[in-house]
Amino acid sequence: MREEGDELFMENVSQDFEPKIIAFLCNWCTYAGADLAGVSRIQYPSNIRIIRLMCSGALDPTYVIKVLMEGADGVLIGGCHPGDCHYINGNYKARRRVAILKTSLKEAGLEPERVWLRWISASEGAYFAETVKEMVAHLKLLGPNPLKSVWAI
Amino acid sequence: MKNPEHMNRIGVFVCHCGINIASIVDIEAVTKEISKYPGVEFIKDYQYMCSEPGQMIFKEACRSGQIDGIVVASCSPTLHETTFRRASIEAGMNPYRVEIANIREQCSWVHHDEEEKATEKAIDIMKSVIERSRRNESLTEVSLQTIKKVLVIGAGISGMQVALNIANSGVETFLLDRQPSIGGRMAQLSETFPTLDCSQCILTPRMVEVGQNKNITLMTYSEVEEVSGYVGNFNVKIRRKAAYVDWDKCTGCGICYQKCPKTVPSEFEQLIGKRKAIYTPFPQAVPNKVVIDNNNCLYFKTGKCRLCEKACPLGAIDFEQKERIEEIEVGAIVVATGYDLYEKEKIEEYKMGYCEDVLDGLTFERLLSSSGPTQGKLVRPSDGTVPKEIVFIQCVGSRDPDNHLPYCSRICCMYTAKHTMLYKHRVPDGQPYVFYMDIRSGGKNYEEFVQRAIEEDNVLYIRGRVARLYREDDKVVVVGADTLSGKTIVIRADMVVLAMAMRPSGGIEELSKKLKIQVDGNGFLSEAHPKLRPVETLTQGVFVAGCAQAPKDITDTVSQAGAAASKVLELLSNEKLLHDPITSWIDEELCAGCGQCVSQCSYNAIQLDEKKRKAFINEILCQGCGACIVTCPSGAAQQKNFTIKQYYSMIESLV
Ligand SMILES: Cc1cc2nc3c(=O)[nH]c(=O)nc-3n(C[C@H](O)[C@H](O)[C@H](O)COP(=O)(O)OP(=O)(O)OC[C@H]3O[C@@H](n4cnc5c(N)ncnc54)[C@H](O)[C@@H]3O)c2cc1C
Ligand code: SF4
Ligand code: FES
């Protein structure tokens, strides 16, 4: 297992693979958490591009599919912790939708582990930065989104 | 660069933020790249966009008429979105055409060592915001008229205080209570901690003030039947219960209840005193009107009696009276429904000791009260003797997540100290004992108050829980553990007073459903934010005050009531309410009337018109969360300036 991973990793390193992550962050918690990472000058990889949603509950699963189809390597969805959603329960809606989406991705032969859903509050700047680092490392192991090459052909 | 069809022309500003952005992000490279981007009419950079001169350049651009939208690449929108949007209004551009690209907090500050990549990222961020921006529409804030009237539900000290504060500001207020009189629990108390001033003496003048205030309409003996509408425009149906007395005629002279032959235990006296079948709950009642309790009235039970009718000099008795529904329109609602005590029957391990001399705190208050059934003489309800040894047990039902309630009722430590003192003042040779878990006396002069009980009044405080109660002769035996000495303590008490936990008053569940507000895990009303919005609920226009929100003493209740009143006044001080226009709307052409969006909206903002088979969004209620958009299978639901097209175009520009 480990060897396999290492191999994969080595291969990617040699290709200088830098994964591209698109993040959908809710305005009230995770977007503010990302701001706090900035205010605290916590450094994290620049592989991420952030799109602001009013609430994680506004995440249309087609956004995620589109991101993957367009060839980005990962999608991070950030919302308020359970119970903290600014709109009462949008994050529960998000959780349900993302779970369903992941199953469908799997059924379609795509990799659901490219899609991360995390609850990150406005005070968790460090956790946000940590999540980005972790996700970049994970995606490096996983390698480029295979759909990218499909479209490239 | 030339503007593609149907796309707005965008002006772009890049802020250096001194060196905060400019030392990492290559401004020149950004400017060069973005100026080539489709639809970008111009791009300018400046040291500090938020400064006076920066704003001047910005406003000039707004006025120029050359552009339809502006993107400011700078710090986070949380900081200066409002600044730039305000400036745009001043310069005659619709504020919803201004967007911020966050290239400081989410770029230059987090990629110190990657200047090139940070520059690349800044360009990406800007492109995506330009994409969004040029699909933005001009929006105007939703405005709605507000009804400058308020309904306060519950007329305890919290509701009374809310009503007074609001009414004294000139706003018409309805004060509703299901009891015949206002006053709530405070009317039952004898003296109050930490000052030991008599409760009635401070409450009665307030009650009279409420009763006489020309802006307050009392609606006692009434309950909320149905609530519809929304902030600023609630319609409330109120059930006015049948008192079987014409209150317009009744002067509260009391001749009727002197004549009434039927005596029953009085709820106000916690069942240790008596009242008649026709009654006012207590002599100082406001309004001072009588009601007939038809469950006990002989006429209602047997068809004979009507002595009160004969006695009433004003002909006010009306056995034919029916309850009626009254409708009122208000702009805001305050819920101040207070508390009940946890039932002592629920404490299994004490049941063996239960008799008339094992009382809850409120019953003990009535026993202490100079207007109570014993005129304040402290005697045992069972045989009228003076109790010489009396045990107070704190935290009964509270702080016991396994068997009862998990929370601390917050006031029992204090009122138990008060009870011990009041007891000692009446029975100087008596011995009070207190079983406690620990003493929570946070509050101005509270700790000193408890110390006074311990030191001056020789109250014996025993740290530990009481395991059981049982009866022996005419005593109640209290078996407890002293956790400090590790010994078992057995006291043969003449009387036991249980500091029962506080619970939200009965019926709160149904009421909260009618009002579409939330209750917490313990049944108390939920505030919108525990720290920053303590008196608002998540339903706009509905507020909370007093023990309905959580257990608290009179001091905190009154403070919270003031806060709730000021929030209501803030709301109603505007002729019109303005509401963020980034709401959702339904494209009627596309809507198939499936109704899936309706259940997704947490604010009941969507309604299905059954006849037309189309959904409609009330933009006043819509908070703009966007949840409905995701559910709509036909793509009919869209959020203004957060359309699916906008997201798609942002994604395309980023990947
Ligand atoms: C034994 C004891 C002693 C106390 N001693 C002190 C003391 O010494 N000092 C102190 O500061 N505090 C003391 N308190 C606390 C004090 O009683 C409360 O802080 C205060 O009464 C809270 O006022 P309120 O208006 O929130 O609630 P309440 O007094 O409970 O008033 C609520 C009102 O709402 C009405 N209502 C309820 N539900 C509905 C409904 N669905 N529809 C219409 N009307 C409804 C009720 O009839 C009632 O009139 C004591 C409490 C207890 C139990
Ligand atoms: S955006 Fe949210 S609040 Fe507005 S109608 Fe849709 S679900 Fe309700
Ligand atoms: S507002 Fe953050 S998840 Fe809903």
Short mmCIF file of C-alpha atoms in Angstrom, two decimals, chain A residues 18 20 22 24-25 27 30-64 66-73 85-90 93 96-97 128, chain B residues 20 76-78 81 85 99-100 102 104-114 117-118 120-121 124-125 128 132 518 533 538 580 582 599-603 623-631 639 642-644 647-652 654-655:
data_model
loop_
_atom_site.label_atom_id
_atom_site.label_comp_id
_atom_site.label_asym_id
_atom_site.label_seq_id
_atom_site.Cartn_x
_atom_site.Cartn_y
_atom_site.Cartn_z
CA GLU A 18 0.61 20.92 -8.96
CA LYS A 20 -5.64 22.77 -8.90
CA ILE A 22 -11.54 25.03 -6.53
CA PHE A 24 -16.72 26.80 -2.55
CA LEU A 25 -16.81 28.52 0.82
CA ASN A 27 -19.73 33.53 3.30
CA THR A 30 -15.30 29.22 6.00
CA TYR A 31 -14.77 32.27 3.77
CA ALA A 32 -14.19 34.27 6.94
CA GLY A 33 -11.91 31.49 8.22
CA ALA A 34 -9.87 31.81 5.04
CA ASP A 35 -9.70 35.56 5.64
CA LEU A 36 -8.46 34.91 9.14
CA ALA A 37 -5.69 32.68 7.82
CA GLY A 38 -4.65 35.73 5.81
CA VAL A 39 -4.91 38.17 8.69
CA SER A 40 -2.79 35.76 10.77
CA ARG A 41 -0.37 35.39 7.83
CA ILE A 42 -0.61 31.63 7.93
CA GLN A 43 0.96 30.39 4.71
CA TYR A 44 -0.57 27.67 2.58
CA PRO A 45 -0.10 26.43 -0.97
CA SER A 46 -1.38 28.70 -3.74
CA ASN A 47 -3.08 25.83 -5.55
CA ILE A 48 -6.51 26.90 -4.37
CA ARG A 49 -9.04 29.26 -5.97
CA ILE A 50 -11.93 30.37 -3.84
CA ILE A 51 -15.51 31.00 -4.92
CA ARG A 52 -17.75 32.58 -2.34
CA LEU A 53 -21.22 31.12 -1.71
CA MET A 54 -23.69 32.71 0.65
CA CYS A 55 -24.15 29.32 2.30
CA SER A 56 -22.86 25.82 1.74
CA GLY A 57 -26.51 24.92 1.19
CA ALA A 58 -26.36 26.93 -2.05
CA LEU A 59 -23.84 24.55 -3.55
CA ASP A 60 -25.33 23.02 -6.64
CA PRO A 61 -23.75 19.60 -7.22
CA THR A 62 -23.40 20.52 -10.88
CA TYR A 63 -20.77 23.07 -9.86
CA VAL A 64 -18.63 20.28 -8.52
CA LYS A 66 -18.37 21.07 -13.82
CA VAL A 67 -15.15 21.75 -11.94
CA LEU A 68 -14.07 18.15 -12.35
CA MET A 69 -15.15 18.00 -15.97
CA GLU A 70 -13.21 21.15 -16.71
CA GLY A 71 -10.20 19.35 -15.34
CA ALA A 72 -9.46 20.79 -11.90
CA ASP A 73 -8.06 18.19 -9.52
CA CYS A 85 -25.20 27.77 9.77
CA HIS A 86 -26.23 31.38 9.32
CA TYR A 87 -29.34 30.13 7.56
CA ILE A 88 -30.29 27.60 10.23
CA ASN A 89 -29.52 24.35 8.42
CA GLY A 90 -27.97 24.97 5.01
CA LYS A 93 -28.53 20.30 3.19
CA ARG A 96 -26.75 15.42 2.26
CA ARG A 97 -26.15 16.66 -1.26
CA PHE A 128 -8.38 26.24 6.94
CA ASN B 20 0.54 44.54 1.65
CA SER B 76 -11.67 41.04 1.77
CA PRO B 77 -15.21 42.17 0.91
CA THR B 78 -16.05 42.00 4.60
CA GLU B 81 -17.47 46.13 0.14
CA ARG B 85 -20.88 50.32 -2.55
CA GLU B 99 -17.76 43.65 -6.55
CA ILE B 100 -14.59 42.97 -4.61
CA ASN B 102 -10.11 39.43 -2.46
CA ARG B 104 -5.05 40.36 0.11
CA GLU B 105 -6.42 38.02 2.82
CA GLN B 106 -6.83 35.18 0.34
CA CYS B 107 -3.74 35.82 -1.77
CA SER B 108 -0.84 38.14 -0.94
CA TRP B 109 -0.97 37.50 2.80
CA VAL B 110 -0.95 33.73 2.49
CA HIS B 111 1.60 33.22 -0.27
CA HIS B 112 4.59 35.26 0.92
CA ASP B 113 7.19 33.05 -0.68
CA GLU B 114 5.51 32.47 -3.98
CA LYS B 117 2.19 32.06 -8.15
CA ALA B 118 0.52 34.69 -6.02
CA GLU B 120 -1.07 34.20 -11.12
CA LYS B 121 -3.64 33.56 -8.44
CA ASP B 124 -7.40 34.25 -11.61
CA ILE B 125 -9.34 35.72 -8.71
CA SER B 128 -13.55 35.11 -11.84
CA ARG B 132 -19.51 37.28 -12.02
CA GLN B 518 -36.95 27.57 17.62
CA ARG B 533 -28.04 38.68 19.21
CA LEU B 538 -34.02 33.62 13.86
CA ASP B 580 -30.86 42.90 1.15
CA ILE B 582 -29.93 39.32 -3.18
CA SER B 599 -39.67 22.39 1.90
CA GLN B 600 -36.06 23.48 1.38
CA CYS B 601 -36.67 27.02 2.55
CA SER B 602 -36.09 27.40 6.27
CA TYR B 603 -37.87 30.75 6.30
CA GLN B 623 -32.85 35.61 3.37
CA GLY B 624 -30.90 34.77 0.24
CA CYS B 625 -29.31 31.53 1.35
CA GLY B 626 -29.72 29.96 -2.08
CA ALA B 627 -30.93 26.58 -0.87
CA CYS B 628 -33.97 26.53 -3.14
CA ILE B 629 -31.96 27.08 -6.30
CA VAL B 630 -30.16 23.83 -5.85
CA THR B 631 -33.37 21.86 -5.46
CA GLN B 639 -30.86 34.00 -6.84
CA PHE B 642 -25.75 34.60 -7.58
CA THR B 643 -27.11 32.81 -10.63
CA ILE B 644 -26.03 29.38 -11.71
CA TYR B 647 -21.09 30.32 -10.93
CA TYR B 648 -20.48 28.40 -14.14
CA SER B 649 -18.67 31.34 -15.70
CA MET B 650 -16.54 31.75 -12.58
CA ILE B 651 -15.64 28.08 -12.66
CA GLU B 652 -14.72 28.31 -16.33
CA LEU B 654 -10.70 29.53 -12.87
CA VAL B 655 -10.03 26.07 -14.24
#
